[in-house]
Coordinates of C-alpha atoms and ligand atoms in Angstrom, one line a residue:
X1067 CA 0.0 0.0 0.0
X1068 CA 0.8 3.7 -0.1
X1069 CA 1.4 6.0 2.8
X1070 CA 0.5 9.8 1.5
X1071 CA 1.1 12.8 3.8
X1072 CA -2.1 14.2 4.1
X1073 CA -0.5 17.8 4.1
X1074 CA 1.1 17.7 0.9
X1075 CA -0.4 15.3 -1.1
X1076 CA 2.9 13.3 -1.7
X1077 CA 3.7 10.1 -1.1
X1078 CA 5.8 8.8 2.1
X1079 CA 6.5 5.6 0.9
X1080 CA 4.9 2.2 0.3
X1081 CA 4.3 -0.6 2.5
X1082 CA 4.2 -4.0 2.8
X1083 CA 0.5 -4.9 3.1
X1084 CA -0.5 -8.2 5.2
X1085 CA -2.3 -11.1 2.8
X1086 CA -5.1 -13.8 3.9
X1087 CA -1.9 -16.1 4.0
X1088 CA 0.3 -13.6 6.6
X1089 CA -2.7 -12.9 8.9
X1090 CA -3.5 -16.5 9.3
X1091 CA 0.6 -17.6 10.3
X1092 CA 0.2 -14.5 12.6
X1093 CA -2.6 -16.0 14.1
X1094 CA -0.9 -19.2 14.4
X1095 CA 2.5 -17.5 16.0
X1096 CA 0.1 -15.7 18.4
X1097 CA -1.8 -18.5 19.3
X1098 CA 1.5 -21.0 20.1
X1099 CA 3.2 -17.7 22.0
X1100 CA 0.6 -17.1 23.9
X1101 CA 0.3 -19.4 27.0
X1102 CA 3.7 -19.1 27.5
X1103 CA 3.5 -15.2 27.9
X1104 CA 0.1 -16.1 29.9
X1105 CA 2.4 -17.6 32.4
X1106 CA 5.2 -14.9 32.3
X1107 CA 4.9 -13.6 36.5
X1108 CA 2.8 -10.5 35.9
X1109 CA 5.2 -8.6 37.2
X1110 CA 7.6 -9.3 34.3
X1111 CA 4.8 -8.6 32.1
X1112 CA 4.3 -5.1 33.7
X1113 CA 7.8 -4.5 33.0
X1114 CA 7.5 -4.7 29.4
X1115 CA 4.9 -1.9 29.7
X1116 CA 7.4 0.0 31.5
X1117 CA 10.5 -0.2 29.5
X1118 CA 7.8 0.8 26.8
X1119 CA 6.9 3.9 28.3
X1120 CA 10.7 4.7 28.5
X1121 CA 11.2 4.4 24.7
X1122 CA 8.4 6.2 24.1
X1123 CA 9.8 9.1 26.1
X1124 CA 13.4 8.7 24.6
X1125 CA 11.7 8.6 21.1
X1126 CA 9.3 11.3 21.7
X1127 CA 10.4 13.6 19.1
X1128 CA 10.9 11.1 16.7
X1129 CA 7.3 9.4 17.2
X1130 CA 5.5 13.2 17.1
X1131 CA 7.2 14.2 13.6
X1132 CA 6.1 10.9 12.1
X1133 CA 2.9 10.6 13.5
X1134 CA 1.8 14.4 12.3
X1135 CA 3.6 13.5 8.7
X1136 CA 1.0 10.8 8.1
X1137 CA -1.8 11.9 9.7
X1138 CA -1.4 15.7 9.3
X1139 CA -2.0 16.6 13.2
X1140 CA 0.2 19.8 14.1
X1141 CA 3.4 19.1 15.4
X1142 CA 2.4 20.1 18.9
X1143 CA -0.7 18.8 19.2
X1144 CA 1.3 15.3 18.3
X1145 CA 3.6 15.9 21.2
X1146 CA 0.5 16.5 23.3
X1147 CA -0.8 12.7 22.6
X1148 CA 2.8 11.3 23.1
X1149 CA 2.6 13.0 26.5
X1150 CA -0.8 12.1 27.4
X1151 CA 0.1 9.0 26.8
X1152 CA 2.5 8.7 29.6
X1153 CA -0.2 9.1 32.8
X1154 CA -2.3 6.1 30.6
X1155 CA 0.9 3.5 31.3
X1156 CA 1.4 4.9 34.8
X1157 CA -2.0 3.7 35.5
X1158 CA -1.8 0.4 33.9
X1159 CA 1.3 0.2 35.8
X1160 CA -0.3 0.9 38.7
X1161 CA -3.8 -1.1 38.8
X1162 CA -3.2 -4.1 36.8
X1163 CA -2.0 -6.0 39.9
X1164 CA -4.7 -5.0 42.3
X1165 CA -7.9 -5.3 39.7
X1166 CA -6.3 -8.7 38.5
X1167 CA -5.7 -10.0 42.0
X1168 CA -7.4 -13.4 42.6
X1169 CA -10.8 -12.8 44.9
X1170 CA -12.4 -15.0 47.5
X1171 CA -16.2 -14.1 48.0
X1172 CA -16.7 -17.0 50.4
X1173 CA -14.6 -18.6 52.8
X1174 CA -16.0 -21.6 55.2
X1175 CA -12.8 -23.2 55.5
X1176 CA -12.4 -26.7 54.5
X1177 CA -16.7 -26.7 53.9
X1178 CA -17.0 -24.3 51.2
X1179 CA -14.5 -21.4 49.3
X1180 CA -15.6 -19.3 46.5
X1181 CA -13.1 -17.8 44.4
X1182 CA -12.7 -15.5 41.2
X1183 CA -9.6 -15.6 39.1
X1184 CA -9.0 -13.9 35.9
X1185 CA -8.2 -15.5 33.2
X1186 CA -6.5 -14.0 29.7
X1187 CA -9.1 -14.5 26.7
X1188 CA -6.6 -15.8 24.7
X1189 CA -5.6 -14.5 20.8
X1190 CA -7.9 -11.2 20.5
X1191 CA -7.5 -8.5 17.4
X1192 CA -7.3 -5.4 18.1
X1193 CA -8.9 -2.7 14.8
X1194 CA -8.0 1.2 15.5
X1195 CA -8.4 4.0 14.4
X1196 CA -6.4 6.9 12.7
X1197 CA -7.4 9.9 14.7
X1198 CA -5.3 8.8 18.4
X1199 CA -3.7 6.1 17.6
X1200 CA -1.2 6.0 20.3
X1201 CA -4.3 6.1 22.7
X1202 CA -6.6 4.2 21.0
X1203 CA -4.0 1.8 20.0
X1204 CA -2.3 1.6 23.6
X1205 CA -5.7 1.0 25.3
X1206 CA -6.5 -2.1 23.6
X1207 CA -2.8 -3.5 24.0
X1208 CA -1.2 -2.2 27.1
X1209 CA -3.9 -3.9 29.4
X1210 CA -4.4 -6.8 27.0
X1211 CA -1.1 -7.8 26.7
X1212 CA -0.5 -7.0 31.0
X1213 CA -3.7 -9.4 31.1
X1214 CA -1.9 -12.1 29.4
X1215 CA -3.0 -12.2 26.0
X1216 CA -1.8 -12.0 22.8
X1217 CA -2.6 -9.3 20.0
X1218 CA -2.8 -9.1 16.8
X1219 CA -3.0 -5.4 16.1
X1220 CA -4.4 -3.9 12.5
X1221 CA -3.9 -0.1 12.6
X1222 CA -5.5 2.2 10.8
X1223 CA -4.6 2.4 7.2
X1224 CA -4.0 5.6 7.6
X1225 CA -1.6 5.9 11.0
X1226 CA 0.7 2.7 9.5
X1227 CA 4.1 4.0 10.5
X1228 CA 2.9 5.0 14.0
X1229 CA 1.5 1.3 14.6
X1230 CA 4.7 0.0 13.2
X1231 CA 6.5 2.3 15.9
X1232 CA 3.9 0.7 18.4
X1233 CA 5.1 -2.8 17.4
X1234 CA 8.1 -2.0 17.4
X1235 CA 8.4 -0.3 21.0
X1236 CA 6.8 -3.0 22.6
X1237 CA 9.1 -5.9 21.1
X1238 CA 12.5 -4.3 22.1
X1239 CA 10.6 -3.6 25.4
X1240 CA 10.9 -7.2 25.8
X1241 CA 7.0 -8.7 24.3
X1242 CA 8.0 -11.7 22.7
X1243 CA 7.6 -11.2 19.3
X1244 CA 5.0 -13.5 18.3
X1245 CA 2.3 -12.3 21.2
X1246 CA 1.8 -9.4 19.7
X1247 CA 2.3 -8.8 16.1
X1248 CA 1.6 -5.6 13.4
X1249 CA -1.3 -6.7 10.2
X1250 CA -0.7 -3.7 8.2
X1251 CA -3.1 -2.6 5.7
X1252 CA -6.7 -1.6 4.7
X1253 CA -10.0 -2.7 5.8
X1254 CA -9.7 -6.2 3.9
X1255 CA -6.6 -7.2 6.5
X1256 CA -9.0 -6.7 9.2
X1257 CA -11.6 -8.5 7.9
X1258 CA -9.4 -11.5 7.1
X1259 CA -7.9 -11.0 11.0
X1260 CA -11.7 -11.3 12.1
X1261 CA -12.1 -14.7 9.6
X1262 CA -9.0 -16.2 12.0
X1263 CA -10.6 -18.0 15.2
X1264 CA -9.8 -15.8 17.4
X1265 CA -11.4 -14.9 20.9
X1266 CA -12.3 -11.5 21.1
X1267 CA -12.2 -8.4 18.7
X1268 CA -11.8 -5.0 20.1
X1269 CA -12.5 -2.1 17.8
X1270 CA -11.9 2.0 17.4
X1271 CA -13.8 3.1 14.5
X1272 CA -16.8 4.3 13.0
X1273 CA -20.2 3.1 13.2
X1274 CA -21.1 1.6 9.5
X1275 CA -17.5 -0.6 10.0
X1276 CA -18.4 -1.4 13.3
X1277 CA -22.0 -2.3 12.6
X1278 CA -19.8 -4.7 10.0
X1279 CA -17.6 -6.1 12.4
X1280 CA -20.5 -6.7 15.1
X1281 CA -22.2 -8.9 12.4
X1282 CA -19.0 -11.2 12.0
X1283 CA -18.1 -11.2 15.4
X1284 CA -21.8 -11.7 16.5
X1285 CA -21.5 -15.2 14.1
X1286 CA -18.7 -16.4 16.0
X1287 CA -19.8 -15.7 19.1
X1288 CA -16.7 -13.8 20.9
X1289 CA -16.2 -11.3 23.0
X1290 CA -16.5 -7.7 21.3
X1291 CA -15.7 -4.3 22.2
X1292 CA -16.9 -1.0 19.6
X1293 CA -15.7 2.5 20.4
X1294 CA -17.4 4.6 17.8
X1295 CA -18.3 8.0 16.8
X1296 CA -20.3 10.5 18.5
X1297 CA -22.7 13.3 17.8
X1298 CA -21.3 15.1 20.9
X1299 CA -23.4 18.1 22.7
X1300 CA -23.1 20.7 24.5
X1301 CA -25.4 22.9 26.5
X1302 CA -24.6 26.6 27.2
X1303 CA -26.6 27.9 30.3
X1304 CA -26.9 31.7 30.8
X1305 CA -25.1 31.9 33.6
X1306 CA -21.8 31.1 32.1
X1307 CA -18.9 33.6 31.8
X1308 CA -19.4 34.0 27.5
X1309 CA -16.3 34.3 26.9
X1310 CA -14.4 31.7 29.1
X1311 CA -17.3 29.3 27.9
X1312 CA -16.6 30.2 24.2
X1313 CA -12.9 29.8 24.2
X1314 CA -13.3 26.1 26.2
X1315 CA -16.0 24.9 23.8
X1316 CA -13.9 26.6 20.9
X1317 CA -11.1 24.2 21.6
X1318 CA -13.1 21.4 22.0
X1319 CA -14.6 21.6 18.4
X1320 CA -11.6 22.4 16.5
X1321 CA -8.6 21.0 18.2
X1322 CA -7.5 18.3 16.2
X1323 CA -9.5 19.8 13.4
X1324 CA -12.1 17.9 15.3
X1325 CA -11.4 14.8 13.8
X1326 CA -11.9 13.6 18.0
X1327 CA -14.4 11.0 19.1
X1328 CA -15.6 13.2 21.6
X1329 CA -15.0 16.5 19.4
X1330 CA -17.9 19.0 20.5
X1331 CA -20.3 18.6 17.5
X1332 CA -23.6 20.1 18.6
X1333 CA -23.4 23.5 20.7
X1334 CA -27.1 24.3 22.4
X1335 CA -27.0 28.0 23.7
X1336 CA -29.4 29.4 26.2
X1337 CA -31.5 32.3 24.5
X1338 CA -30.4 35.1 27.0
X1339 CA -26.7 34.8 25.9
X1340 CA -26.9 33.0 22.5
X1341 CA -25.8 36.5 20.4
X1342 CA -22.9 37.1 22.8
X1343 CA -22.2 33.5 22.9
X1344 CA -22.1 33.5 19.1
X1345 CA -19.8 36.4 18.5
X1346 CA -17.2 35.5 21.2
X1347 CA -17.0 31.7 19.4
X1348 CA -16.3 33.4 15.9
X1349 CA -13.7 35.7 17.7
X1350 CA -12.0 32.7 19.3
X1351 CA -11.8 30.5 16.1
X1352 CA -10.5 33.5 14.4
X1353 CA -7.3 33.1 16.5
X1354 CA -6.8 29.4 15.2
X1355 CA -3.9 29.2 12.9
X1356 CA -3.8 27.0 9.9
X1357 CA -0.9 25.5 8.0
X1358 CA 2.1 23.9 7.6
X1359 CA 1.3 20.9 10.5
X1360 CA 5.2 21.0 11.5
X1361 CA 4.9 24.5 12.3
X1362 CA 5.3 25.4 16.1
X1363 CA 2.5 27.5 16.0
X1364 CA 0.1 25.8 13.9
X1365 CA -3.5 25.0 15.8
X1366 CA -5.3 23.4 12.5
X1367 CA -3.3 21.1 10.0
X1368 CA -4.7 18.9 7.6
X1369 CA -7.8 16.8 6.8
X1370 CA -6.4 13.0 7.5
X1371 CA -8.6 11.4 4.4
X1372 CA -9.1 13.0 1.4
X1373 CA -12.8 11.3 1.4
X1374 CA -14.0 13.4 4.4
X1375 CA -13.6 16.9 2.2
X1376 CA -17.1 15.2 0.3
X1377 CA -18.6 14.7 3.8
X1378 CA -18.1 18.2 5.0
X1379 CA -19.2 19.7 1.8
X1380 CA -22.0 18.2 1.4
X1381 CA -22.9 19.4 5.3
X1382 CA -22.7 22.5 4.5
X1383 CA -24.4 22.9 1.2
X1384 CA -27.1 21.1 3.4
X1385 CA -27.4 23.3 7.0
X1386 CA -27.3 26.7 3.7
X1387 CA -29.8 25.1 1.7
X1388 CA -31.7 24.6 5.3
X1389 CA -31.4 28.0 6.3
X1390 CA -28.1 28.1 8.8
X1391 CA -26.6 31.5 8.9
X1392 CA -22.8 30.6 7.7
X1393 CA -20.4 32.8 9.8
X1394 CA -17.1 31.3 9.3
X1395 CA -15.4 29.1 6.4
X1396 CA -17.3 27.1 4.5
X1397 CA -14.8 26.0 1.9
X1398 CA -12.3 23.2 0.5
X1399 CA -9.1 25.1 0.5
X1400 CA -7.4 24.9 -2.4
X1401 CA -4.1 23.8 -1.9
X1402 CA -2.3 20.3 -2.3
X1403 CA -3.1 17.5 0.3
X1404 CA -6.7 17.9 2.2
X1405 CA -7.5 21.4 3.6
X1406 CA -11.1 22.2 5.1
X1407 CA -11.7 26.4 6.5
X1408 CA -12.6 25.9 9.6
X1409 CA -16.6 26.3 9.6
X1410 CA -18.7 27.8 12.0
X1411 CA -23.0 28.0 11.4
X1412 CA -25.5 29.3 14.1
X1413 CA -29.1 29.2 13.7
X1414 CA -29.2 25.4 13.4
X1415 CA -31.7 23.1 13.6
X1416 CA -31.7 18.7 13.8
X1417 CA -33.4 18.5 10.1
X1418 CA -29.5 19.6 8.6
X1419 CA -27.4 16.5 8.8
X1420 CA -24.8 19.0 10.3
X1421 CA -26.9 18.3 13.4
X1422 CA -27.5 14.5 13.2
X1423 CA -24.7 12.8 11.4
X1424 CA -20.8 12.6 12.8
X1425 CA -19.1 16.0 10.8
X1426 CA -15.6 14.3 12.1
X1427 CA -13.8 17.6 10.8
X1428 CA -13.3 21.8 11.4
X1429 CA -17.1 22.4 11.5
X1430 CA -19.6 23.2 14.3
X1431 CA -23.3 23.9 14.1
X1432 CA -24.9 26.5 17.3
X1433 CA -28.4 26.4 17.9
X1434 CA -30.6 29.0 20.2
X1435 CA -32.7 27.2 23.3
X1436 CA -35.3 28.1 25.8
X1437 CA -35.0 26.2 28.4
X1438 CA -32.8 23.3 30.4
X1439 CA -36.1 20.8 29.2
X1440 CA -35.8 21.5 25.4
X1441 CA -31.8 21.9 25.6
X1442 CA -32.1 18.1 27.1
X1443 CA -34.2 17.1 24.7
X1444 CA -32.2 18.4 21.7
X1445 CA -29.2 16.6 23.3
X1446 CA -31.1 13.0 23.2
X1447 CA -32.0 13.9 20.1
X1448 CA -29.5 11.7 18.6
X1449 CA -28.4 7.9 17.6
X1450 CA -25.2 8.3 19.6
X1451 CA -23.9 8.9 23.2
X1452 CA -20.5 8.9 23.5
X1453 CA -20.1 12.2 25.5
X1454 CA -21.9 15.3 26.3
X1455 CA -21.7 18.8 28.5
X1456 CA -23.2 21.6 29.9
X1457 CA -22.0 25.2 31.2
X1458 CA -23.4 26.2 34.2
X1459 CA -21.9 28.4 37.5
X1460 CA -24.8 25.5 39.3
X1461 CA -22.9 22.4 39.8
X1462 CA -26.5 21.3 41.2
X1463 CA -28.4 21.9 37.7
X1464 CA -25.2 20.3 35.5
X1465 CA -25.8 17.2 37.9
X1466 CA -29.5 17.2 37.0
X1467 CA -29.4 17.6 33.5
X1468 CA -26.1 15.3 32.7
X1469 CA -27.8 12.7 35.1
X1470 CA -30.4 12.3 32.3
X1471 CA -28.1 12.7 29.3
X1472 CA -27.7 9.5 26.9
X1473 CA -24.2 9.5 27.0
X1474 CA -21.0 7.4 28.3
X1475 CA -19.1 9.9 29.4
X1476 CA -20.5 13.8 30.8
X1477 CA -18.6 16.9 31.7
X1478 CA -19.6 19.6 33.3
X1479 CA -17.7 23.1 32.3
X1480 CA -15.1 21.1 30.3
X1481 CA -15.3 18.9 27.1
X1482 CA -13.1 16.8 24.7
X1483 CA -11.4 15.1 27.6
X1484 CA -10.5 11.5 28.6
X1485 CA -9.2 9.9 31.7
X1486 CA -7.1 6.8 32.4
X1487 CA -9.2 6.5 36.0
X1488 CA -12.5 6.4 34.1
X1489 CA -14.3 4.1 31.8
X1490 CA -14.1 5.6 28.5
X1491 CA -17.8 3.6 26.5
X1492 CA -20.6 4.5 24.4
X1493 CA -24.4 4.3 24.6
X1494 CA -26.4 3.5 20.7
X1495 CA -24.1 4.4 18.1
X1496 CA -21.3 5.4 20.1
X1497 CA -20.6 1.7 20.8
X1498 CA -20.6 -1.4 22.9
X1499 CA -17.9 -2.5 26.2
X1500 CA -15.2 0.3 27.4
X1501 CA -11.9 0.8 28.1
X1502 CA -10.1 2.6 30.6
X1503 CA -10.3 2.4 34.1
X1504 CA -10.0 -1.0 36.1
X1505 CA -13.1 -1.8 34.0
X1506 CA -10.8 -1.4 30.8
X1507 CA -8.5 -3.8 32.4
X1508 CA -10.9 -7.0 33.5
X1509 CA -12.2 -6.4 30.2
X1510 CA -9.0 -8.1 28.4
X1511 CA -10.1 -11.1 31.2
X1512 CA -12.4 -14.2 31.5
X1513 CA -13.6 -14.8 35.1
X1514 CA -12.8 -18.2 36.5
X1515 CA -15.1 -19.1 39.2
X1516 CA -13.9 -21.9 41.5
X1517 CA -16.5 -23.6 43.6
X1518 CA -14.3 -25.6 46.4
X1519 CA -14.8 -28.3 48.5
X1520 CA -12.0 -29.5 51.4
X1521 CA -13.4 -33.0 51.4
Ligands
LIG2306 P1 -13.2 3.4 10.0 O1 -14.4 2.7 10.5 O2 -13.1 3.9 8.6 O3 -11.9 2.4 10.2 C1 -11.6 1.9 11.4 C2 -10.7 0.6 11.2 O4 -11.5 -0.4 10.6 C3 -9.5 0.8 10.2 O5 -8.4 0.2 10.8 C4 -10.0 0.1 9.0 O6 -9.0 -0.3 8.1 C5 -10.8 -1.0 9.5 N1 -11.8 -1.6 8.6 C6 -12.5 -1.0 7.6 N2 -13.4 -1.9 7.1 C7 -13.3 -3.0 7.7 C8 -13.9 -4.3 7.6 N3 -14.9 -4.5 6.7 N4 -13.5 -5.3 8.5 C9 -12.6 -5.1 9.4 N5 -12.0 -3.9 9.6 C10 -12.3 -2.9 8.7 O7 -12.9 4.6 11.1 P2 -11.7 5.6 11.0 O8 -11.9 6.6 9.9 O9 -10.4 4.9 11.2 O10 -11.9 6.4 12.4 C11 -12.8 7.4 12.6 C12 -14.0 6.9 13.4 O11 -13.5 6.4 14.6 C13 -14.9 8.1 13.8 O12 -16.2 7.7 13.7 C14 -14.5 8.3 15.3 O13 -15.6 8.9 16.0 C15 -14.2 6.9 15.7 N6 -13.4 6.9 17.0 C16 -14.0 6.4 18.1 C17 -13.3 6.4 19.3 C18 -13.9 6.0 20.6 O14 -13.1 5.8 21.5 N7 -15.2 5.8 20.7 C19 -11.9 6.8 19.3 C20 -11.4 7.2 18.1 C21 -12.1 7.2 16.9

């Protein structure tokens, strides 16, 4: 296959893409390797994670210039994932032990024990995503592998060199090779990886592919995991300070060129402030600098696929056509590689698909609302959950209203944010299991449950 820098339009280089025949020896590597690394002490398994961590910190420079040449994130904005990444080890390091600790919920001596032990589910595949893929990646195989099993990792298509760094890390940080292996290439390798009988699939993607993958993996009967997209909201009280509120939600739109699973897609703004609100977002988006992604001082680089110009396009054609009032962008940019203005519409309303189907790019739709009831409403108002918000001085109203959210994950006065501590999962279309947290961790487990008798 070919590897194109999204910024440019060239090509980086071609790669080797995995065949029917290459997935199924992998499979067959991973599945001899992995009761051997099953019965590695965890504590030499936890050590693998940690001579990872330091390669990824001795390589950080390294890792950030390739990850922002293929994917097109600015420069500093890569940095900022490696980084983030750090705190996510730190707490595998630090929970795996205690979460996978053997349990005894009865104890009557030599009448009766009850125990719970945690077994590895075996040979899983692990299907990511472009948009993270050192977290999305390293969620799926940091606990999976400290859990025991063995993984056979398909990146995206489009973040190939920074899975091959992934790989690659985690070998010379001492996994043995064949527990946990790279299947580079498009959307066929991971379909041939899900034809290989293996015990559970864990996926980071969007929802029509992971509607495809549930079908197969449904068949087969394993254990699956789908983190999809999201329609996220976010409701604006009138209480707010505009302008600190603006700038936050500003950020979480467009950082990334809000090509985030838990971007900010839908902005609801309380009628009182929705003018002021309005204007201070413009201002505030104005600031964000576009270009060159290896700039310093870049804030918006490159579209990642080429596809998703069509996809933007055609939203805002539709939210004009429906009467949005465009006050930002708007446009393709024409230049080589994938360039979107970033795009900013108020006076929205759910019959534009800007409102109802995953933008996944620099565009953002704010509509006026009356009350806390029809803000709540507008936020349900959708096939997805992944995360949602609100913007209140009342910690006591946020409560109420994000207590009745659909959503897996809510914030109140911040946005676009993720925790190692806390289960990262998706109601509907957002998806199905979790990771993160010592949730994410059991997750990569089978529980064992001993019944024991003394005599
Ligand atoms: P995508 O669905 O196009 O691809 C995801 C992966 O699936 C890729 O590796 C691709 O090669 C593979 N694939 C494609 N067809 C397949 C098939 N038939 N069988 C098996 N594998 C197949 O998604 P994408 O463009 O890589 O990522 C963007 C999407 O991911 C967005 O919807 C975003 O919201 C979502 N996402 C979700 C989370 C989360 O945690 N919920 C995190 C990041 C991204």
């Amino acid at each position: 296959m070919q590897i194109f820098n999204p910024a440019t339009g060239t090509l980086i280089q071609d790669f080797p893409s995995a065949t029917t025949a290459s997935v199924a020896e992998a499979y067959r590597r991973a599945r001899a390797a992995q009761p051997a690394w099953a019965s590695t002490p965890l504590p030499e398994r936890l050590a693998v994670l940690r001579r990872f961590r330091g390669l990824v910190v001795d390589r950080l420079e390294d890792l950030a210039r390739t990850l922002t040449l293929e994917v097109g994130k600015p420069i500093r904005q890569s940095r900022n994932e490696l980084n983030g990444l750090l705190p996510r080890i730190d707490f595998f390091l630090e929970a795996t032990e205690k979460t996978l600790v053997d349990e005894t919920v009865l104890d009557e001596g030599v009448k009766l024990r009850e125990q719970i032990t945690h077994d590895p589910l075996g040979v899983i595949g692990n299907i990511s995503a472009w948009n993270y893929p050192y977290f999305v990646g390293c969620n799926v195989l940091l606990p999976a592998l400290a859990a025991g099993n063995a993984v056979l990792y398909k990146p995206s298509e489009f973040a190939t060199l920074t899975g091959q760094h992934i790989v690659t890390m985690l070998h010379e940080a001492g996994a043995p090779v064949d527990a946990v292996a790279l299947l580079a290439g498009g959307g066929e390798v991971g379909a041939a990886l899900l034809e290989q009988p293996i015990d559970g699939i864990f996926f980071t993607g969007s929802y029509p592919t992971g509607a495809k993958i549930a079908e197969v993996a449904g068949r087969k009967m394993i254990k699956m995991q789908l983190e999809l997209g999201g329609k996220d909201p976010t409701y604006v009280c009138e209480d707010v300070d505009v302008a600190s509120a603006a700038a936050s939600l500003a950020d979480g739109a467009f950082y990334n060129n809000g090509q985030s699973c838990c971007s900010v897609e839908r902005i609801y703004v309380h009628e009182t402030i929705y003018d002021a609100f309005v204007d201070a977002f413009v201002v505030e988006v104005k600031t964000f600098k576009l270009g060159d992604p290896m700039d310093e001082s870049t804030y918006l680089g490159a579209i990642t696929r080429r596809s998703q110009l069509a996809v933007l396009a055609a939203q805002v054609a539709d939210a004009r056509e429906r009467g949005a009032r465009l006050l930002l962008g708007g446009n393709v940019i024409d230049r080589p590689g994938n360039w979107f203005e970033p795009t900013v519409f108020a006076d929205v309303n759910h019959t534009m698909a800007l409102m109802r189907e995953e933008s996944f790019g620099p565009i953002i739709g704010i509509q006026k609302v009356s009350s806390d009831d029809e803000a709540l409403e507008r936020m349900n108002d959708s096939p997805y959950g992944l995360t949602a918000g609100v913007y209140t001085r009342d910690e006591a109203r946020a409560r109420r209203l994000l207590a009745r959210v659909n959503a897996g994950s809510v914030y109140w006065n911040c946005c676009d944010r993720v925790s190692p501590r806390l289960p990262w999962s998706g109601v509907g279309r957002s998806g199905i299991g979790l990771t993160l947290s010592t949730h994410g961790i059991l997750t990569f487990t089978r529980p064992r449950a001993w019944h024991l008798r003394g005599a």
